[in-house]
C-alpha cells in the first residue's frame, strides 16, 4: 500500500498507482527472473511523478524461456473500477530492443485519435516508456546485451472494460494500460468541489471581480499564451463546470468566463455540466447536430459518429468547409445552456479552443467578457 497523501478540500486522501506502474513493476520482476533464475519478492520503481514505489510481486510463474508475474493495482482513495485487479507482465528474451504487446484483457484501439494507432494494443505511451526503462535497468544490472518481449495482460480486463466507456471511446476487448504520472490522485467529488470553492474564495479575496474558470491543464496553458495574467488567476474546475458556476454566483463575482478545450466544452452544447465521461458523453452527437445545421454532408456526419476524439471530428468539419458556421451554432447552444444555469444571476460566456486550430469559437457574451477580463487582469 502506498503511504503518500494529499489534502483536498480539508480531506486527507491517499494516493494510489496506475495500471501503467503495475505493468512496469511486473515487467521489471519478470525480466529479472529470466536473467537471474529467481523472482524478487518486490521491486522498486520511480514514477514520472517523482514518487518511488515498492511493489509486491505476486503469482510468479516461470517456464522454458519465459517468466510471468503480477502486481496488484492500488487506486488509493480514488473510486477506481480497476482498483485491486492483478496486472500481469511476462518477459521473453529477443535479440535486441524492447517489444511491448498486449495479451488477455488488454484492449485494441479501433478508432483514430487516441494515444496509440488503430489496431495497436491500448498500452499508452508513458506506461510503455516506464516498462522500457524498467527492463533496461535490469538488463544493465545483469550485463545482458539482448532485448525483451514484454506481454502485458489482465485476466479480468475484458469483463471490467464492459463497465467502462472504453468501447465507446474506441477501445475494444479489454482495458487500457494508462497513466501519465504513474500515480493516481484521488478524485473525490466532494473534495474536488471543496477545492474549487476554496480557489474561488482565494480569487475573491484577491479582489478579482470577473473570474476565469477552466477544466484543467490544457485551458491553463492556453490562457498563459493568450490572456495576459489569466493563467495565474484562473480556477481549475476539473469536470465540475456547473458546480464552479454555482459557486461563482454564490460568492458574488460579476461574471465568469469558461475557457476550455472543445473535448470538454462541446458537452455544454447539450446542457451537460459535469463533463466526466462516466457521467455523460454526447460529444459527437452535439457536433453532428451542429454540423447538420451548418450544412455538412451526410457522409461527413456519418464519419463524425465514428470519431473517438473531437479533434478528428473537427478535421472532418474543416474539410467540409463548414467549421466556422458549425462553431457559431455550437457557441449559440453553449451560451443558451450557460444562461439557463446562471438564470440571470451572473454574466457568463465561454471560449472554446483546440490544440490544433487555436480558438474555435467564443460565445456572444464571451466576446464581451474577454475584453473585460483582459482589462482587469492586464492591469492587475
Short mmCIF file of C-alpha atoms in Angstrom, two decimals:
data_model
loop_
_atom_site.label_atom_id
_atom_site.label_comp_id
_atom_site.label_asym_id
_atom_site.label_seq_id
_atom_site.Cartn_x
_atom_site.Cartn_y
_atom_site.Cartn_z
CA UNK A 1 0.00 0.00 0.00
CA UNK A 2 1.32 3.41 -0.98
CA UNK A 3 1.52 5.67 2.06
CA UNK A 4 1.51 9.02 0.26
CA UNK A 5 -1.26 11.53 0.86
CA UNK A 6 -2.60 14.81 -0.45
CA UNK A 7 -5.04 17.24 1.09
CA UNK A 8 -8.10 18.24 -0.92
CA UNK A 9 -10.98 20.24 0.46
CA UNK A 10 -9.82 19.61 4.01
CA UNK A 11 -9.68 15.86 3.47
CA UNK A 12 -6.54 13.73 3.71
CA UNK A 13 -6.63 11.39 0.74
CA UNK A 14 -4.26 8.52 -0.03
CA UNK A 15 -2.57 8.35 -3.42
CA UNK A 16 -2.51 5.19 -5.49
CA UNK A 17 -0.62 3.99 -8.55
CA UNK A 18 -1.72 3.42 -12.13
CA UNK A 19 -2.10 0.30 -14.23
CA UNK A 20 0.98 1.58 -16.07
CA UNK A 21 3.03 1.45 -12.88
CA UNK A 22 1.74 -2.06 -12.19
CA UNK A 23 2.73 -3.23 -15.67
CA UNK A 24 6.19 -1.67 -15.37
CA UNK A 25 6.78 -3.27 -11.96
CA UNK A 26 5.65 -6.70 -13.14
CA UNK A 27 7.77 -6.40 -16.28
CA UNK A 28 10.83 -5.48 -14.21
CA UNK A 29 10.39 -8.51 -11.96
CA UNK A 30 9.77 -10.86 -14.91
CA UNK A 31 12.87 -9.59 -16.70
CA UNK A 32 14.92 -10.13 -13.55
CA UNK A 33 13.56 -13.67 -13.24
CA UNK A 34 14.63 -14.79 -16.71
CA UNK A 35 18.10 -13.31 -16.23
CA UNK A 36 18.74 -14.45 -12.64
CA UNK A 37 16.62 -17.58 -12.40
CA UNK A 38 14.56 -16.26 -9.49
CA UNK A 39 11.83 -13.71 -8.83
CA UNK A 40 12.25 -10.84 -6.39
CA UNK A 41 9.60 -10.54 -3.68
CA UNK A 42 9.23 -6.86 -4.56
CA UNK A 43 10.65 -4.28 -6.94
CA UNK A 44 11.29 -0.57 -6.68
CA UNK A 45 10.01 1.78 -9.35
CA UNK A 46 10.42 5.52 -9.78
CA UNK A 47 7.32 7.09 -11.31
CA UNK A 48 7.31 10.10 -13.68
CA UNK A 49 5.65 11.97 -10.79
CA UNK A 50 8.87 11.56 -8.83
CA UNK A 51 7.28 9.28 -6.23
CA UNK A 52 9.06 5.98 -5.65
CA UNK A 53 7.09 2.75 -5.33
CA UNK A 54 7.87 -0.59 -3.69
CA UNK A 55 5.64 -3.14 -5.39
CA UNK A 56 4.93 -6.64 -4.13
CA UNK A 57 5.37 -9.30 -6.82
CA UNK A 58 2.58 -11.88 -6.98
CA UNK A 59 1.59 -15.03 -8.89
CA UNK A 60 5.09 -15.87 -10.07
CA UNK A 61 5.33 -18.35 -12.94
CA UNK A 62 8.35 -19.37 -14.98
CA UNK A 63 8.94 -21.84 -17.77
CA UNK A 64 11.14 -22.54 -20.77
CA UNK A 65 12.32 -19.13 -21.95
CA UNK A 66 9.75 -17.01 -20.14
CA UNK A 67 8.78 -15.61 -16.75
CA UNK A 68 5.48 -14.05 -15.69
CA UNK A 69 4.21 -12.28 -12.57
CA UNK A 70 1.71 -9.70 -11.39
CA UNK A 71 1.32 -6.51 -9.37
CA UNK A 72 -1.96 -5.63 -7.67
CA UNK A 73 -3.43 -2.26 -8.61
CA UNK A 74 -3.85 0.16 -5.70
CA UNK A 75 -6.05 3.13 -6.56
CA UNK A 76 -5.66 4.76 -3.14
CA UNK A 77 -8.75 6.72 -2.14
CA UNK A 78 -9.82 7.15 -5.76
CA UNK A 79 -13.08 5.37 -6.67
CA UNK A 80 -11.45 3.41 -9.49
CA UNK A 81 -13.07 0.38 -11.12
CA UNK A 82 -9.63 -1.20 -11.67
CA UNK A 83 -8.67 -1.00 -8.01
CA UNK A 84 -7.42 -4.35 -6.71
CA UNK A 85 -7.01 -6.10 -10.06
CA UNK A 86 -3.86 -8.03 -10.92
CA UNK A 87 -1.85 -6.59 -13.81
CA UNK A 88 0.50 -9.19 -15.28
CA UNK A 89 3.60 -8.99 -17.43
CA UNK A 90 5.56 -11.83 -18.98
CA UNK A 91 9.09 -11.48 -20.32
CA UNK A 92 10.95 -13.38 -23.03
CA UNK A 93 14.38 -12.81 -24.50
CA UNK A 94 14.72 -11.43 -28.04
CA UNK A 95 17.88 -10.40 -29.93
CA UNK A 96 17.56 -6.67 -29.25
CA UNK A 97 15.27 -3.84 -28.21
CA UNK A 98 12.12 -3.88 -26.09
CA UNK A 99 8.92 -5.07 -27.75
CA UNK A 100 5.72 -4.44 -25.78
CA UNK A 101 2.49 -6.21 -26.70
CA UNK A 102 -0.85 -6.89 -25.08
CA UNK A 103 -2.37 -10.18 -24.10
CA UNK A 104 -5.59 -11.30 -22.47
CA UNK A 105 -7.79 -8.46 -21.24
CA UNK A 106 -5.88 -5.64 -22.96
CA UNK A 107 -7.99 -3.61 -25.36
CA UNK A 108 -7.33 -2.96 -29.03
CA UNK A 109 -7.57 0.58 -30.42
CA UNK A 110 -10.30 0.74 -33.09
CA UNK A 111 -10.69 4.49 -33.68
CA UNK A 112 -8.14 7.13 -34.72
CA UNK A 113 -7.11 9.98 -32.44
CA UNK A 114 -6.22 8.02 -29.30
CA UNK A 115 -2.76 7.64 -27.77
CA UNK A 116 -1.99 4.58 -29.90
CA UNK A 117 -2.68 3.93 -33.60
CA UNK A 118 -5.66 1.90 -34.79
CA UNK A 119 -5.01 -1.82 -34.43
CA UNK A 120 -2.45 -1.41 -31.65
CA UNK A 121 -2.81 -2.60 -28.08
CA UNK A 122 -4.13 0.07 -25.71
CA UNK A 123 -0.91 0.35 -23.73
CA UNK A 124 -0.27 4.06 -23.68
CA UNK A 125 2.97 5.92 -24.36
CA UNK A 126 4.02 6.72 -20.79
CA UNK A 127 3.49 3.15 -19.50
CA UNK A 128 5.47 1.87 -22.49
CA UNK A 129 8.31 4.20 -21.57
CA UNK A 130 8.14 3.09 -17.93
CA UNK A 131 8.25 -0.58 -18.95
CA UNK A 132 11.18 0.03 -21.29
CA UNK A 133 13.15 1.89 -18.63
CA UNK A 134 12.40 -0.75 -16.00
CA UNK A 135 13.57 -3.74 -18.05
CA UNK A 136 16.56 -1.81 -19.44
CA UNK A 137 17.66 -1.20 -15.85
CA UNK A 138 17.56 -4.94 -15.21
CA UNK A 139 19.48 -5.69 -18.43
CA UNK A 140 22.24 -3.30 -17.38
CA UNK A 141 22.33 -4.78 -13.88
CA UNK A 142 22.97 -8.27 -15.27
CA UNK A 143 25.11 -7.04 -18.21
CA UNK A 144 22.62 -8.53 -20.65
CA UNK A 145 23.08 -7.25 -24.22
CA UNK A 146 19.91 -8.69 -25.78
CA UNK A 147 16.33 -7.48 -25.72
CA UNK A 148 12.95 -8.37 -24.23
CA UNK A 149 9.46 -9.06 -25.46
CA UNK A 150 7.06 -7.94 -22.73
CA UNK A 151 3.45 -9.10 -22.84
CA UNK A 152 1.06 -7.22 -20.57
CA UNK A 153 -2.20 -8.95 -19.67
CA UNK A 154 -5.11 -8.60 -17.26
CA UNK A 155 -7.31 -11.70 -16.96
CA UNK A 156 -10.23 -9.62 -15.63
CA UNK A 157 -9.76 -6.93 -18.27
CA UNK A 158 -12.48 -7.89 -20.74
CA UNK A 159 -15.17 -8.01 -18.05
CA UNK A 160 -14.03 -4.76 -16.44
CA UNK A 161 -13.99 -2.99 -19.82
CA UNK A 162 -17.70 -3.66 -20.29
CA UNK A 163 -18.37 -1.41 -17.27
CA UNK A 164 -16.36 1.49 -18.71
CA UNK A 165 -16.61 3.90 -21.66
CA UNK A 166 -13.76 2.08 -23.43
CA UNK A 167 -15.91 0.57 -26.21
CA UNK A 168 -17.49 3.95 -26.96
CA UNK A 169 -14.07 5.60 -26.96
CA UNK A 170 -12.76 3.11 -29.48
CA UNK A 171 -11.02 0.52 -27.30
CA UNK A 172 -12.43 -2.98 -27.74
CA UNK A 173 -11.92 -6.23 -25.88
CA UNK A 174 -10.26 -5.06 -22.70
CA UNK A 175 -8.93 -2.24 -20.58
CA UNK A 176 -6.24 0.34 -21.31
CA UNK A 177 -2.89 0.45 -19.56
CA UNK A 178 -2.70 4.13 -18.76
CA UNK A 179 -1.21 6.86 -16.62
CA UNK A 180 0.85 9.95 -17.38
CA UNK A 181 2.44 10.31 -13.94
CA UNK A 182 2.38 6.72 -12.65
CA UNK A 183 0.38 7.94 -9.66
CA UNK A 184 -3.38 8.08 -9.08
CA UNK A 185 -4.55 11.22 -7.31
CA UNK A 186 -7.94 10.76 -5.62
CA UNK A 187 -10.83 12.42 -7.40
CA UNK A 188 -13.35 12.52 -4.56
CA UNK A 189 -16.25 14.60 -5.84
CA UNK A 190 -16.85 16.34 -2.53
CA UNK A 191 -13.15 17.07 -2.12
CA UNK A 192 -12.85 18.43 -5.64
CA UNK A 193 -15.84 20.74 -5.25
CA UNK A 194 -14.47 21.93 -1.91
CA UNK A 195 -11.19 22.67 -3.65
CA UNK A 196 -12.97 24.67 -6.36
CA UNK A 197 -14.78 26.65 -3.68
CA UNK A 198 -11.52 27.30 -1.84
CA UNK A 199 -9.80 28.52 -5.01
CA UNK A 200 -12.69 30.79 -5.94
CA UNK A 201 -12.67 32.17 -2.41
CA UNK A 202 -8.99 32.99 -2.81
CA UNK A 203 -9.65 34.85 -6.05
CA UNK A 204 -12.47 36.76 -4.40
CA UNK A 205 -10.17 37.73 -1.54
CA UNK A 206 -7.60 38.93 -4.08
CA UNK A 207 -10.17 41.37 -5.40
CA UNK A 208 -10.95 39.57 -8.66
CA UNK A 209 -14.36 40.65 -9.94
CA UNK A 210 -14.56 38.65 -13.17
CA UNK A 211 -13.38 35.08 -12.81
CA UNK A 212 -11.95 32.70 -15.40
CA UNK A 213 -12.71 29.00 -14.98
CA UNK A 214 -11.03 26.23 -16.94
CA UNK A 215 -11.31 22.44 -16.67
CA UNK A 216 -7.60 21.73 -16.46
CA UNK A 217 -4.07 21.93 -17.81
CA UNK A 218 -4.98 22.45 -21.48
CA UNK A 219 -7.00 25.52 -20.56
CA UNK A 220 -4.32 26.86 -18.25
CA UNK A 221 -1.70 26.53 -20.99
CA UNK A 222 -3.98 28.27 -23.47
CA UNK A 223 -4.57 31.14 -21.03
CA UNK A 224 -0.85 31.58 -20.41
CA UNK A 225 -0.35 32.14 -24.14
CA UNK A 226 -3.44 34.21 -24.98
CA UNK A 227 -4.76 36.21 -22.00
CA UNK A 228 -2.15 38.09 -20.01
CA UNK A 229 -2.28 37.27 -16.29
CA UNK A 230 -5.20 34.85 -16.55
CA UNK A 231 -3.24 31.60 -16.09
CA UNK A 232 -2.13 32.68 -12.63
CA UNK A 233 -5.63 33.76 -11.58
CA UNK A 234 -7.87 31.15 -13.17
CA UNK A 235 -9.65 28.42 -11.22
CA UNK A 236 -9.45 24.80 -12.38
CA UNK A 237 -12.79 23.04 -12.09
CA UNK A 238 -11.94 19.59 -13.48
CA UNK A 239 -15.24 18.23 -14.84
CA UNK A 240 -17.47 20.22 -12.48
CA UNK A 241 -18.36 23.20 -14.64
CA UNK A 242 -21.89 23.53 -13.29
CA UNK A 243 -20.76 23.50 -9.67
CA UNK A 244 -18.00 26.02 -10.42
CA UNK A 245 -20.57 28.38 -11.94
CA UNK A 246 -22.88 27.93 -8.95
CA UNK A 247 -20.04 28.77 -6.56
CA UNK A 248 -19.11 31.87 -8.58
CA UNK A 249 -22.71 33.05 -8.26
CA UNK A 250 -22.77 32.30 -4.55
CA UNK A 251 -19.55 34.26 -3.95
CA UNK A 252 -20.80 37.29 -5.83
CA UNK A 253 -18.48 37.51 -8.83
CA UNK A 254 -19.66 39.90 -11.55
CA UNK A 255 -19.03 37.43 -14.38
CA UNK A 256 -17.49 34.08 -15.25
CA UNK A 257 -15.70 33.16 -18.47
CA UNK A 258 -15.22 29.46 -19.10
CA UNK A 259 -12.18 28.65 -21.24
CA UNK A 260 -11.67 25.08 -22.33
CA UNK A 261 -10.73 22.54 -24.97
CA UNK A 262 -13.54 21.51 -27.27
CA UNK A 263 -13.30 17.95 -25.96
CA UNK A 264 -14.81 19.21 -22.70
CA UNK A 265 -16.83 22.28 -23.68
CA UNK A 266 -18.64 20.68 -26.62
CA UNK A 267 -20.70 18.86 -24.00
CA UNK A 268 -22.08 22.20 -22.81
CA UNK A 269 -23.87 22.32 -26.17
CA UNK A 270 -26.15 19.58 -24.82
CA UNK A 271 -26.53 21.14 -21.37
CA UNK A 272 -24.08 18.65 -19.82
CA UNK A 273 -22.43 20.47 -16.92
CA UNK A 274 -20.46 17.52 -15.49
CA UNK A 275 -18.12 16.68 -18.35
CA UNK A 276 -16.65 13.44 -16.99
CA UNK A 277 -17.11 10.62 -19.48
CA UNK A 278 -18.54 8.43 -16.71
CA UNK A 279 -21.36 10.95 -16.19
CA UNK A 280 -22.25 11.65 -19.81
CA UNK A 281 -20.70 11.92 -23.25
CA UNK A 282 -22.64 13.35 -26.19
CA UNK A 283 -19.60 14.96 -27.87
CA UNK A 284 -20.14 13.53 -31.34
CA UNK A 285 -23.91 13.86 -31.08
CA UNK A 286 -23.56 17.59 -30.43
CA UNK A 287 -21.09 18.03 -33.29
CA UNK A 288 -23.32 16.04 -35.65
CA UNK A 289 -26.28 18.27 -34.75
CA UNK A 290 -24.30 21.48 -35.22
CA UNK A 291 -22.68 20.17 -38.39
CA UNK A 292 -26.08 19.19 -39.82
CA UNK A 293 -27.46 22.67 -39.14
CA UNK A 294 -24.35 24.15 -40.75
CA UNK A 295 -24.88 22.13 -43.92
CA UNK A 296 -22.30 19.35 -43.64
CA UNK A 297 -22.84 16.41 -45.99
CA UNK A 298 -24.43 13.19 -44.82
CA UNK A 299 -21.15 11.35 -45.45
CA UNK A 300 -19.25 13.77 -43.23
CA UNK A 301 -21.80 13.46 -40.44
CA UNK A 302 -21.56 9.68 -40.57
CA UNK A 303 -17.76 9.96 -40.39
CA UNK A 304 -18.07 12.18 -37.31
CA UNK A 305 -20.02 9.47 -35.49
CA UNK A 306 -17.04 7.15 -35.97
CA UNK A 307 -14.55 9.53 -34.37
CA UNK A 308 -13.12 8.76 -30.96
CA UNK A 309 -11.99 12.31 -30.19
CA UNK A 310 -13.23 15.78 -31.09
CA UNK A 311 -10.04 16.77 -32.94
CA UNK A 312 -10.83 14.11 -35.53
CA UNK A 313 -14.38 15.42 -35.91
CA UNK A 314 -13.10 19.00 -36.30
CA UNK A 315 -10.80 17.84 -39.10
CA UNK A 316 -13.80 16.40 -40.95
CA UNK A 317 -15.89 19.55 -40.49
CA UNK A 318 -12.98 21.71 -41.67
CA UNK A 319 -12.59 19.61 -44.82
CA UNK A 320 -16.28 20.24 -45.48
CA UNK A 321 -15.64 23.99 -45.33
CA UNK A 322 -18.21 24.32 -42.52
CA UNK A 323 -16.03 24.82 -39.47
CA UNK A 324 -16.82 28.49 -38.86
CA UNK A 325 -20.57 28.03 -39.21
CA UNK A 326 -20.57 24.85 -37.11
CA UNK A 327 -18.69 26.57 -34.30
CA UNK A 328 -21.05 29.53 -34.46
CA UNK A 329 -24.01 27.20 -33.96
CA UNK A 330 -22.20 25.35 -31.17
CA UNK A 331 -21.40 28.61 -29.38
CA UNK A 332 -25.06 29.61 -29.59
CA UNK A 333 -26.08 26.35 -27.93
CA UNK A 334 -23.37 26.67 -25.26
CA UNK A 335 -24.48 30.22 -24.44
CA UNK A 336 -28.10 29.07 -24.19
CA UNK A 337 -27.31 26.36 -21.63
CA UNK A 338 -24.91 28.53 -19.65
CA UNK A 339 -27.59 31.21 -19.40
CA UNK A 340 -30.03 28.54 -18.25
CA UNK A 341 -27.63 27.54 -15.48
CA UNK A 342 -26.89 31.12 -14.44
CA UNK A 343 -30.58 32.20 -14.51
CA UNK A 344 -29.61 35.84 -14.88
CA UNK A 345 -27.67 35.88 -11.63
CA UNK A 346 -24.27 36.39 -13.28
CA UNK A 347 -22.92 37.29 -16.70
CA UNK A 348 -21.45 34.20 -18.29
CA UNK A 349 -19.75 33.15 -21.50
CA UNK A 350 -17.29 30.66 -22.96
CA UNK A 351 -14.27 30.40 -25.23
CA UNK A 352 -13.65 27.10 -26.99
CA UNK A 353 -10.28 26.10 -28.46
CA UNK A 354 -8.39 23.12 -29.79
CA UNK A 355 -4.68 22.44 -29.65
CA UNK A 356 -4.57 22.08 -33.43
CA UNK A 357 -6.67 25.09 -34.51
CA UNK A 358 -6.47 27.51 -31.60
CA UNK A 359 -9.66 29.49 -30.88
CA UNK A 360 -12.62 27.72 -32.46
CA UNK A 361 -15.36 29.94 -31.12
CA UNK A 362 -16.41 32.43 -28.49
CA UNK A 363 -20.00 32.79 -27.30
CA UNK A 364 -21.77 36.12 -27.69
CA UNK A 365 -21.37 37.11 -24.03
CA UNK A 366 -17.90 35.59 -24.02
CA UNK A 367 -16.73 38.18 -26.56
CA UNK A 368 -17.58 40.99 -24.16
CA UNK A 369 -16.16 39.19 -21.15
CA UNK A 370 -12.85 38.66 -22.94
CA UNK A 371 -12.42 42.43 -23.16
CA UNK A 372 -13.47 42.94 -19.54
CA UNK A 373 -11.16 40.22 -18.21
CA UNK A 374 -8.21 41.26 -20.36
CA UNK A 375 -8.52 44.78 -18.99
CA UNK A 376 -8.91 43.66 -15.38
CA UNK A 377 -6.16 41.04 -15.40
CA UNK A 378 -3.80 43.05 -17.55
CA UNK A 379 -3.98 45.91 -15.06
CA UNK A 380 -3.85 43.59 -12.03
#
